[in-house]
CSV table of C-alpha atoms in Angstrom, one decimal:
chain,number,residue,atom,x,y,z
A,1,MET,CA,68.9,314.0,18.5
A,2,GLY,CA,67.5,316.3,21.2
A,3,ARG,CA,67.8,315.7,24.9
A,4,PHE,CA,64.8,315.5,27.2
A,5,TYR,CA,64.1,313.8,30.5
A,6,VAL,CA,61.2,312.1,32.1
A,7,SER,CA,60.1,310.7,35.5
A,8,CYS,CA,57.5,308.2,36.4
A,9,LEU,CA,54.4,310.1,37.5
A,10,PHE,CA,52.6,307.0,38.7
A,11,PRO,CA,55.5,304.6,39.6
A,12,ALA,CA,54.2,303.2,42.8
A,13,SER,CA,51.8,300.3,43.3
A,14,TRP,CA,49.8,302.1,45.9
A,15,HIS,CA,48.0,303.9,43.1
A,16,PHE,CA,46.0,300.7,42.7
A,17,SER,CA,44.0,298.9,45.3
A,18,VAL,CA,43.7,295.1,45.7
A,19,SER,CA,40.7,294.8,43.4
A,20,PRO,CA,39.6,297.0,40.5
A,21,SER,CA,36.2,297.5,42.1
A,22,THR,CA,37.9,299.5,45.0
A,23,CYS,CA,40.6,301.0,42.8
A,24,PRO,CA,40.9,304.8,43.5
A,25,ARG,CA,40.6,305.6,39.8
A,26,PRO,CA,42.6,308.7,38.8
A,27,PHE,CA,39.9,309.4,36.2
A,28,ASN,CA,37.2,311.1,38.2
A,29,THR,CA,35.5,314.2,36.7
A,30,THR,CA,37.7,316.9,38.3
A,31,PHE,CA,41.0,315.1,37.6
A,32,ARG,CA,39.9,314.1,34.2
A,33,GLN,CA,39.3,317.7,33.2
A,34,LEU,CA,42.7,318.8,34.5
A,35,VAL,CA,44.5,315.9,32.8
A,36,ALA,CA,42.6,316.5,29.5
A,37,LEU,CA,43.8,320.1,29.3
A,38,THR,CA,47.4,319.0,30.1
A,39,LEU,CA,47.4,316.3,27.5
A,40,LEU,CA,47.2,318.9,24.7
A,41,THR,CA,50.9,319.7,25.3
A,42,VAL,CA,52.2,316.3,26.3
A,43,LEU,CA,53.7,313.7,23.9
A,44,VAL,CA,51.6,310.7,23.2
A,45,SER,CA,54.6,308.5,24.1
A,46,LEU,CA,54.9,309.9,27.6
A,47,LEU,CA,51.3,309.0,28.3
A,48,TYR,CA,52.0,305.4,27.3
A,49,VAL,CA,54.9,305.1,29.6
A,50,LEU,CA,52.9,306.4,32.6
A,51,LEU,CA,50.8,303.3,32.4
A,52,VAL,CA,53.6,300.7,32.0
A,53,LEU,CA,54.1,298.8,35.3
A,54,ASP,CA,57.6,297.9,36.3
A,55,LYS,CA,57.7,294.2,36.9
A,56,ASN,CA,61.0,294.1,38.6
A,57,ARG,CA,59.9,296.6,41.3
A,58,TRP,CA,56.2,296.1,41.5
A,59,GLY,CA,55.4,293.0,39.5
A,60,ARG,CA,56.2,290.8,42.5
A,61,LEU,CA,53.5,292.6,44.5
A,62,TYR,CA,50.9,292.1,41.9
A,63,GLN,CA,51.9,288.4,41.6
A,64,ASP,CA,51.4,288.0,45.3
A,65,ARG,CA,47.9,289.4,45.0
A,66,GLY,CA,47.1,287.0,42.2
A,67,ASP,CA,47.2,287.0,38.5
A,68,SER,CA,43.4,287.5,38.3
A,69,GLN,CA,43.5,290.7,40.2
A,70,GLN,CA,46.5,291.9,38.2
A,71,ASN,CA,44.7,291.2,34.9
A,72,ALA,CA,41.5,292.9,36.3
A,73,ILE,CA,43.4,296.1,37.1
A,74,LEU,CA,45.1,296.1,33.7
A,75,GLU,CA,41.8,295.4,31.9
A,76,ASP,CA,40.2,298.3,33.9
A,77,LEU,CA,42.9,300.6,32.6
A,78,ARG,CA,42.4,299.4,29.0
A,79,THR,CA,38.7,300.0,29.2
A,80,ASP,CA,38.6,303.4,31.0
A,81,ILE,CA,41.5,305.3,29.3
A,82,PRO,CA,40.1,305.2,25.7
A,83,LEU,CA,36.7,306.3,27.0
A,84,ASN,CA,38.0,309.3,28.8
A,85,PHE,CA,41.0,310.5,26.9
A,86,ASP,CA,41.5,311.4,23.2
A,87,PHE,CA,44.9,310.0,22.6
A,88,LEU,CA,46.2,306.9,20.9
A,89,PHE,CA,46.0,304.0,23.3
A,90,ALA,CA,46.3,300.3,22.4
A,91,ASP,CA,45.7,297.4,24.7
A,92,SER,CA,49.4,296.6,24.7
A,93,HIS,CA,50.1,300.0,26.2
A,94,ALA,CA,49.1,298.8,29.7
A,95,GLU,CA,51.3,295.8,30.6
A,96,VAL,CA,53.7,294.4,33.2
A,97,ILE,CA,57.1,294.5,31.7
A,98,SER,CA,59.8,291.9,32.4
A,99,GLY,CA,63.2,292.5,34.0
A,100,LYS,CA,64.8,292.0,30.6
A,101,GLN,CA,62.6,294.8,29.1
A,102,GLU,CA,63.5,297.1,32.0
A,103,GLY,CA,67.2,296.5,31.5
A,104,VAL,CA,66.9,297.2,27.7
A,105,TYR,CA,65.0,300.4,28.4
A,106,ALA,CA,67.5,301.5,31.0
A,107,TRP,CA,70.3,300.8,28.5
A,108,ILE,CA,68.6,302.8,25.8
A,109,GLY,CA,67.9,305.7,28.1
A,110,ILE,CA,71.5,306.2,29.4
A,111,ASN,CA,73.0,305.8,25.9
A,112,PHE,CA,70.5,308.3,24.4
A,113,VAL,CA,71.4,310.9,27.1
A,114,LEU,CA,75.1,310.4,26.5
A,115,GLY,CA,74.6,310.8,22.8
A,116,ARG,CA,75.8,307.4,21.9
A,117,PHE,CA,73.2,306.9,19.2
A,118,ASP,CA,74.3,310.0,17.2
A,119,HIS,CA,76.2,309.6,14.0
A,120,ILE,CA,80.0,309.6,14.3
A,121,SER,CA,81.9,312.8,13.4
A,122,ASP,CA,85.3,313.4,12.1
A,123,GLY,CA,88.0,312.5,14.6
A,124,GLU,CA,85.6,310.5,16.7
A,125,GLY,CA,87.7,308.3,19.1
A,126,SER,CA,85.2,306.1,20.9
A,127,VAL,CA,84.0,303.9,18.0
A,128,VAL,CA,83.4,300.2,17.6
A,129,GLU,CA,83.1,297.8,14.8
A,130,VAL,CA,79.7,296.1,14.8
A,131,ASN,CA,78.5,292.9,13.0
A,132,LEU,CA,74.9,293.7,12.5
A,133,PRO,CA,72.5,290.9,13.7
A,134,GLY,CA,71.2,289.0,10.6
A,135,ASN,CA,73.8,290.6,8.3
A,136,GLU,CA,77.0,289.0,9.6
A,137,ALA,CA,78.2,288.3,6.0
A,138,GLN,CA,78.3,292.0,5.3
A,139,ALA,CA,81.1,294.4,6.2
A,140,ALA,CA,81.2,295.6,9.8
A,141,VAL,CA,79.6,299.0,10.6
A,142,ILE,CA,81.6,301.6,12.3
A,143,ARG,CA,79.6,303.6,14.9
A,144,LYS,CA,79.8,305.2,18.3
A,145,ARG,CA,80.7,302.9,21.2
A,146,THR,CA,77.8,302.5,23.5
A,147,THR,CA,77.9,302.4,27.3
A,148,GLY,CA,77.1,299.4,29.5
A,149,VAL,CA,75.0,299.6,32.6
A,150,LEU,CA,75.5,298.1,36.0
A,151,ASP,CA,72.7,298.5,38.6
A,152,MET,CA,72.7,297.0,42.1
A,153,GLY,CA,69.6,297.6,44.1
A,154,GLY,CA,68.5,296.2,47.5
A,155,VAL,CA,67.1,292.9,46.0
A,156,SER,CA,68.6,292.4,42.6
A,157,THR,CA,71.6,293.3,40.4
A,158,GLN,CA,71.4,293.9,36.7
A,159,ILE,CA,73.9,294.2,33.9
A,160,ALA,CA,73.3,295.3,30.3
A,161,TYR,CA,75.8,296.0,27.5
A,162,GLU,CA,76.0,295.8,23.7
A,163,VAL,CA,77.5,292.7,22.1
A,164,PRO,CA,79.0,294.1,18.9
A,165,LYS,CA,80.5,290.9,17.5
A,166,THR,CA,78.8,287.7,16.5
A,167,VAL,CA,78.8,285.3,19.4
A,168,SER,CA,79.9,281.7,19.2
A,169,PHE,CA,78.5,279.1,21.6
A,170,ALA,CA,80.1,276.1,23.2
A,171,SER,CA,77.0,274.0,22.9
A,172,SER,CA,73.5,274.1,21.6
A,173,GLN,CA,72.2,274.3,25.2
A,174,GLN,CA,74.3,277.4,25.8
A,175,GLU,CA,73.0,278.9,22.6
A,176,GLU,CA,69.4,278.3,23.6
A,177,VAL,CA,70.0,280.0,27.0
A,178,ALA,CA,71.8,282.9,25.4
A,179,LYS,CA,68.9,283.7,23.1
A,180,ASN,CA,66.8,284.5,26.2
A,181,LEU,CA,69.4,286.9,27.5
A,182,LEU,CA,70.2,288.7,24.2
A,183,ALA,CA,67.8,291.4,22.9
A,184,GLU,CA,68.0,292.6,19.3
A,185,PHE,CA,66.2,295.7,18.3
A,186,ASN,CA,66.2,298.5,15.7
A,187,LEU,CA,66.3,302.1,16.8
A,188,GLY,CA,66.4,303.5,13.3
A,189,CYS,CA,63.8,305.5,11.5
A,190,ASP,CA,62.2,302.3,10.0
A,191,THR,CA,62.9,298.6,9.6
A,192,HIS,CA,64.9,299.2,6.5
A,193,HIS,CA,67.5,301.4,8.3
A,194,THR,CA,69.8,298.8,9.9
A,195,GLU,CA,72.6,301.2,11.0
A,196,HIS,CA,71.0,301.4,14.4
A,197,VAL,CA,70.3,297.7,15.0
A,198,TYR,CA,71.7,296.7,18.4
A,199,ARG,CA,72.4,293.4,20.1
A,200,VAL,CA,72.3,293.9,23.9
A,201,TYR,CA,72.9,291.4,26.6
A,202,VAL,CA,70.8,292.0,29.7
A,203,THR,CA,70.3,289.9,32.8
A,204,THR,CA,68.7,290.5,36.2
A,205,PHE,CA,70.0,288.5,39.2
A,206,LEU,CA,67.4,288.3,42.0
A,207,GLY,CA,68.9,287.9,45.4
A,208,PHE,CA,72.1,289.6,44.5
A,209,GLY,CA,71.3,293.1,45.6
A,210,GLY,CA,73.0,294.6,48.6
A,211,ASN,CA,70.3,294.0,51.2
A,212,ALA,CA,69.4,290.5,49.9
A,213,ALA,CA,73.1,289.5,50.0
A,214,ARG,CA,73.3,290.7,53.6
A,215,LYS,CA,70.2,288.7,54.5
A,216,ARG,CA,71.8,285.6,52.9
A,217,TYR,CA,75.0,286.3,54.8
A,218,GLU,CA,73.2,286.5,58.1
A,219,GLU,CA,71.4,283.2,57.4
A,220,HIS,CA,74.9,281.7,56.8
A,221,VAL,CA,76.2,283.1,60.1
A,222,LEU,CA,73.2,281.6,62.0
A,223,ARG,CA,73.8,278.1,60.4
A,224,LYS,CA,77.5,278.3,61.1
A,225,ILE,CA,77.1,279.3,64.7
A,226,ALA,CA,74.5,276.6,65.4
A,227,LEU,CA,76.7,273.9,63.8
A,228,THR,CA,79.8,275.1,65.7
A,229,ASN,CA,78.1,275.4,69.0
A,230,ARG,CA,76.5,271.9,68.6
A,231,LEU,CA,79.7,270.2,67.6
A,232,LEU,CA,82.1,271.9,70.0
A,233,GLY,CA,79.7,272.6,72.9
A,234,GLN,CA,80.2,276.4,72.7
A,235,LYS,CA,77.9,279.3,73.2
A,236,THR,CA,79.3,281.7,70.6
A,237,GLY,CA,76.9,284.5,69.9
A,238,MET,CA,74.4,283.4,72.5
A,239,THR,CA,75.3,286.3,74.9
A,240,GLN,CA,76.8,289.8,74.5
A,241,ASP,CA,79.8,288.6,76.5
A,242,ILE,CA,80.6,285.9,73.9
A,243,PRO,CA,79.6,287.5,70.5
A,244,TYR,CA,80.3,286.2,67.1
A,245,LEU,CA,83.2,288.1,65.5
A,246,ASP,CA,81.8,289.4,62.2
A,247,PRO,CA,84.5,290.3,59.7
A,248,CYS,CA,82.0,292.3,57.6
A,249,LEU,CA,81.2,294.9,60.3
A,250,PRO,CA,83.4,297.8,61.5
A,251,VAL,CA,85.7,297.2,64.4
A,252,ASP,CA,83.9,296.9,67.8
A,253,ILE,CA,80.4,297.7,66.5
A,254,ARG,CA,77.6,295.7,68.2
A,255,ASP,CA,74.8,294.1,66.1
A,256,GLU,CA,72.2,291.4,66.5
A,257,ILE,CA,70.5,288.9,64.3
A,258,HIS,CA,66.9,287.9,65.2
A,259,GLU,CA,65.6,284.7,63.8
A,260,GLY,CA,62.9,282.3,64.9
A,261,GLY,CA,62.6,283.8,68.4
A,262,ARG,CA,66.3,283.6,69.1
A,263,THR,CA,68.9,286.4,69.1
A,264,VAL,CA,72.6,286.1,68.0
A,265,PHE,CA,75.0,288.7,69.1
A,266,LEU,CA,77.7,290.0,66.8
A,267,ARG,CA,80.8,292.2,67.2
A,268,GLY,CA,82.6,293.8,64.3
A,269,LEU,CA,86.0,292.5,63.4
A,270,GLY,CA,86.6,294.9,60.4
A,271,ASP,CA,88.4,292.6,58.1
A,272,PHE,CA,87.7,293.6,54.5
A,273,ASP,CA,89.7,290.8,52.9
A,274,GLY,CA,88.2,288.2,55.3
A,275,CYS,CA,84.7,289.5,54.5
A,276,ARG,CA,85.3,289.1,50.8
A,277,GLN,CA,86.5,285.5,51.3
A,278,THR,CA,83.4,284.7,53.4
A,279,ILE,CA,80.9,286.1,51.0
A,280,ARG,CA,82.6,284.8,47.8
A,281,PRO,CA,80.7,281.5,47.8
A,282,PHE,CA,77.4,283.5,47.6
A,283,LEU,CA,78.3,284.4,44.0
A,284,ASN,CA,77.5,280.8,43.0
A,285,LYS,CA,80.3,280.9,40.3
A,286,THR,CA,81.0,277.8,38.3
A,287,ASN,CA,84.1,276.6,36.4
A,288,GLN,CA,82.4,277.0,33.0
A,289,THR,CA,83.7,279.6,30.7
A,290,SER,CA,81.6,282.7,29.7
A,291,THR,CA,79.5,282.6,32.8
A,292,SER,CA,78.8,285.0,35.6
A,293,LEU,CA,76.7,284.9,38.8
A,294,SER,CA,75.0,281.6,39.4
A,295,GLY,CA,76.6,280.2,36.3
A,296,VAL,CA,74.5,282.3,34.0
A,297,TYR,CA,75.8,282.8,30.5
A,298,GLN,CA,77.7,286.0,29.8
A,299,PRO,CA,79.1,286.9,26.4
A,300,PRO,CA,82.7,288.2,26.4
A,301,VAL,CA,83.3,291.9,27.0
A,302,ASP,CA,86.1,293.9,25.1
A,303,TYR,CA,87.5,295.5,28.3
A,304,GLN,CA,90.0,297.4,26.2
A,305,ASN,CA,87.3,299.2,24.2
A,306,SER,CA,84.3,299.5,26.5
A,307,GLU,CA,82.7,301.8,29.1
A,308,PHE,CA,80.3,301.1,31.9
A,309,TYR,CA,78.2,303.2,34.3
A,310,GLY,CA,77.4,301.9,37.7
A,311,PHE,CA,74.2,303.1,39.4
A,312,SER,CA,72.5,302.6,42.8
A,313,GLU,CA,74.6,300.6,45.2
A,314,PHE,CA,77.7,301.0,42.9
A,315,TYR,CA,77.4,304.7,43.5
A,316,TYR,CA,76.3,304.6,47.2
A,317,CYS,CA,79.2,302.3,48.1
A,318,THR,CA,81.8,304.6,46.5
A,319,GLU,CA,80.3,308.0,47.4
A,320,ASP,CA,78.1,308.2,50.5
A,321,VAL,CA,80.9,307.3,52.9
A,322,LEU,CA,84.1,306.8,51.0
A,323,ARG,CA,83.5,310.0,48.9
A,324,MET,CA,84.9,308.4,45.7
A,325,GLY,CA,82.0,308.5,43.3
A,326,GLY,CA,82.8,309.0,39.7
A,327,ASP,CA,85.7,307.3,38.0
A,328,TYR,CA,86.3,304.0,39.6
A,329,ASP,CA,89.8,303.1,40.7
A,330,VAL,CA,90.1,299.7,42.2
A,331,ALA,CA,93.3,300.3,44.1
A,332,LYS,CA,92.0,303.5,45.7
A,333,PHE,CA,88.6,301.9,46.4
A,334,THR,CA,90.1,298.8,48.0
A,335,LYS,CA,92.4,300.9,50.3
A,336,ALA,CA,89.6,303.2,51.4
A,337,ALA,CA,87.3,300.2,52.1
A,338,LYS,CA,90.0,298.4,54.1
A,339,ASP,CA,90.7,301.6,56.1
A,340,TYR,CA,87.0,302.1,56.8
A,341,CYS,CA,86.4,298.5,57.9
A,342,ALA,CA,89.4,298.7,60.3
A,343,THR,CA,88.2,301.9,61.9
A,344,LYS,CA,86.5,301.7,65.3
A,345,TRP,CA,82.8,302.3,65.4
A,346,THR,CA,83.1,305.1,67.9
A,347,ILE,CA,85.4,307.0,65.5
A,348,LEU,CA,83.0,306.4,62.6
A,349,LYS,CA,80.0,307.5,64.7
A,350,ASP,CA,81.9,310.7,65.7
A,351,ARG,CA,82.6,311.5,62.1
A,352,PHE,CA,79.0,311.0,61.2
A,353,ASP,CA,77.9,313.3,64.1
A,354,ARG,CA,80.2,316.0,62.7
A,355,GLY,CA,78.7,315.7,59.3
A,356,LEU,CA,81.8,314.5,57.5
A,357,TYR,CA,80.0,312.0,55.3
A,358,SER,CA,77.5,312.6,52.5
A,359,ARG,CA,74.1,314.0,53.5
A,360,HIS,CA,72.6,310.8,52.1
A,361,ALA,CA,74.5,308.6,54.5
A,362,ASP,CA,72.7,307.3,57.6
A,363,LEU,CA,73.6,305.0,60.5
A,364,HIS,CA,72.4,302.0,58.5
A,365,ARG,CA,74.8,302.9,55.7
A,366,LEU,CA,77.7,303.3,58.2
A,367,LYS,CA,77.0,300.0,59.8
A,368,TYR,CA,76.9,297.9,56.6
A,369,GLN,CA,79.2,299.9,54.4
A,370,CYS,CA,82.0,297.4,55.0
A,371,PHE,CA,79.9,294.5,53.9
A,372,LYS,CA,78.4,296.2,50.9
A,373,SER,CA,81.8,297.4,49.8
A,374,ALA,CA,83.1,293.8,49.9
A,375,TRP,CA,80.0,292.6,48.1
A,376,MET,CA,80.2,295.2,45.4
A,377,TYR,CA,83.9,294.3,44.8
A,378,GLU,CA,83.2,290.6,44.6
A,379,VAL,CA,80.2,291.0,42.2
A,380,LEU,CA,82.1,293.3,39.9
A,381,HIS,CA,85.5,291.6,39.7
A,382,ARG,CA,84.6,287.9,40.5
A,383,GLY,CA,81.0,287.7,39.4
A,384,PHE,CA,81.1,289.8,36.2
A,385,SER,CA,84.9,289.2,35.7
A,386,PHE,CA,85.9,292.8,35.4
A,387,PRO,CA,89.7,293.0,35.5
A,388,VAL,CA,91.2,294.8,38.6
A,389,ASN,CA,92.9,297.2,36.2
A,390,TYR,CA,89.7,298.2,34.5
A,391,THR,CA,89.5,302.0,34.5
A,392,SER,CA,86.4,302.7,32.3
A,393,LEU,CA,83.7,302.4,35.0
A,394,LYS,CA,82.0,305.5,36.3
A,395,THR,CA,79.7,305.3,39.3
A,396,ALA,CA,76.9,307.9,39.2
A,397,GLN,CA,73.5,308.8,40.4
A,398,LEU,CA,72.8,311.6,37.9
A,399,VAL,CA,73.8,312.1,34.2
A,400,TYR,CA,74.0,315.7,33.2
A,401,ASP,CA,72.4,316.5,36.6
A,402,LYS,CA,69.3,314.4,35.7
A,403,GLU,CA,68.2,311.0,37.0
A,404,VAL,CA,67.8,308.8,33.9
A,405,GLN,CA,64.9,306.4,34.3
A,406,TRP,CA,64.1,303.3,32.3
A,407,THR,CA,61.0,305.1,31.2
A,408,LEU,CA,63.0,307.3,28.8
A,409,GLY,CA,64.3,304.2,27.0
A,410,ALA,CA,60.7,302.9,26.8
A,411,ILE,CA,59.6,306.1,25.1
A,412,LEU,CA,62.4,305.9,22.6
A,413,HIS,CA,61.9,302.2,21.8
A,414,ARG,CA,58.1,302.3,21.6
A,415,THR,CA,57.8,305.5,19.6
A,416,ARG,CA,60.6,305.1,17.0
A,417,TYR,CA,58.0,304.5,14.2
A,418,LEU,CA,55.2,306.4,15.9
A,419,PRO,CA,54.3,308.9,13.1
A,420,LEU,CA,53.7,306.2,10.6
A,421,ARG,CA,51.9,304.0,13.1
A,422,ASP,CA,49.6,306.9,14.0
A,423,ILE,CA,48.4,307.3,10.5
A,424,GLN,CA,47.8,303.6,10.0
A,425,LEU,CA,46.0,303.1,13.3
A,426,ASP,CA,43.9,306.2,12.8
A,427,ASN,CA,42.8,304.9,9.4
A,428,PHE,CA,42.0,301.5,10.9
A,429,LYS,CA,40.1,302.8,13.8
A,430,GLY,CA,37.9,305.0,11.7
A,431,ASN,CA,34.6,306.0,13.2
A,432,HIS,CA,35.5,304.3,16.5
A,433,ALA,CA,38.4,306.7,17.1
A,434,HIS,CA,36.1,309.6,16.2
A,435,TRP,CA,33.6,308.4,18.8
A,436,ARG,CA,36.3,308.2,21.4
A,437,GLY,CA,37.3,311.8,20.7
A,438,PHE,CA,33.7,313.0,20.8
A,439,SER,CA,33.5,313.2,24.6
A,440,PHE,CA,36.7,315.1,24.9
A,441,VAL,CA,36.0,317.7,22.2
A,442,TYR,CA,32.3,318.2,22.5
A,443,ASN,CA,32.1,318.2,26.3
A,444,HIS,CA,33.8,321.6,26.0
A,445,TYR,CA,31.2,322.8,23.5
A,446,LEU,CA,28.4,321.5,25.8
A,447,PHE,CA,29.9,323.3,28.8
A,448,PHE,CA,30.0,326.6,27.0
A,449,GLY,CA,26.5,326.0,25.5
A,450,CYS,CA,25.1,325.4,29.0
A,451,PHE,CA,27.0,328.5,30.3
A,452,LEU,CA,25.4,330.7,27.6
A,453,VAL,CA,21.9,329.3,28.2
A,454,VAL,CA,22.2,330.0,32.0
A,455,LEU,CA,23.6,333.5,31.3
A,456,LEU,CA,20.7,334.2,28.8
A,457,SER,CA,18.2,333.0,31.4
A,458,ILE,CA,19.6,335.3,34.0
A,459,LEU,CA,19.4,338.3,31.6
A,460,LEU,CA,15.8,337.4,30.6
A,461,TYR,CA,14.8,337.2,34.3
A,462,LEU,CA,16.4,340.6,35.1
A,463,LEU,CA,14.6,342.1,32.1
A,464,ARG,CA,11.2,340.7,33.3
A,465,LEU,CA,11.8,342.0,36.8
A,466,ARG,CA,12.5,345.5,35.3
A,467,ARG,CA,9.3,345.4,33.3
A,468,ILE,CA,7.2,344.4,36.3
A,469,HIS,CA,8.8,347.2,38.3
A,470,ARG,CA,7.8,349.8,35.7
A,471,ARG,CA,4.1,348.7,35.7
A,472,ILE,CA,3.7,349.5,39.5
A,473,PRO,CA,2.1,353.1,39.8
A,474,HIS,CA,4.1,355.8,41.5
A,475,SER,CA,3.5,356.2,45.2
A,476,THR,CA,1.4,359.3,46.3
A,477,TRP,CA,2.1,361.5,49.3
A,478,ILE,CA,-0.7,362.4,51.6
A,479,GLY,CA,-1.1,363.6,55.1
A,480,ASP,CA,0.3,366.7,56.8
A,481,ALA,CA,3.4,364.9,58.0
A,482,GLY,CA,4.3,364.0,54.4
A,483,LEU,CA,4.1,360.3,55.0
A,484,PRO,CA,3.7,358.1,52.0
A,485,SER,CA,0.4,356.3,51.5
A,486,MET,CA,0.0,353.0,49.9
A,487,PRO,CA,-2.6,352.8,47.1
A,488,GLN,CA,-6.0,351.7,48.2
A,489,VAL,CA,-7.5,348.5,46.9
A,490,ALA,CA,-11.2,348.5,45.9
């Protein structure tokens, strides 16, 4: 399979206004002509993905504005696009995708770029036995081992990986929950080719991103300080002279929490292990087996024969300050995180001023690196139950020097049967499809026709002027001074 890369051209919600009536449509005349010419060399599938709205990042914004406005914007897209562009576009091409869909698309994209959907070759080492969904009675299929995906953003954390073996459940309730977390899909040439049927577990945990976790931690600190001060009659954190000692901040750094008109003063203690113990309850782990964050079901992972890539905060935590991005080593990471937390803020600030950290690191990263390192460790090893000796995790921002977006996976998933579907839909649409293409094709002929008419009119006008000029009699010269004389009119 070839390798190609894409980026979202319209990824942000500011491309659409609050209501469709004031929506700055990207389909005005000038832009439409530009895009129409470009479309001749762009894959139909790419055009589809440009219109898919990411629910996990932007869906919440549309939800706040109201479902009616969201539906109106989508309906506006479904109406305008077929009228202005000559490419295959169904109503389902403009939709708000779920977090589960985004996770599946991201998993497909990264595995495609890594070549994990290719057929195995002789001597292939990274293979796995797979019990194909729906064909468990048949012999297991041997194919390339796929890669799992870990992604921690500011608000949410996501995990996605293939479940090659048939899963057994402890109860019918657990089975019902698991069905909503498992996605089964076929990436083969058609529905009859089952060699590329995949069963993928994907879950998004809202509130478990790095920034959201810090916010929850600060709320915990506020409650703890208020309770302690009320019971013991203290004033911890009420003034800068009596700050609350925060184990999750570097040594001696000063910070403040503002809540409800009051300010709580903090001073860093720099205790990495103490920070981990403090934030561990935020994982909401339960005593049930096969569960992860907040007691959500998680099928077992074969850690002896698996591989994961960690993106976003997994990469920032290991690379921006600690400069350990790439192959994850828990012992080295833990030591580096402890040393960083235990370093005085003045020293860290001096290193930052001398440019010793990554160019992506800023003061906000330096201030909360200790907390986020502890949170990443707890989520990975306690929340998702990765063993401390796990060595097959790579933290990365780019793959083959390219940023892999979920949009690539959406293209691959939605266009796997596209040639056949094109033929079927074109036959079904019939004259309607021909009418849609009329404006795109014949507008060009109309333009050139008008141009020729205008050009011909100019030529005829010039010829007429020339004939009129020839009819005027030649001027005569009279007078001694040789001055010209205009002809006399009777």
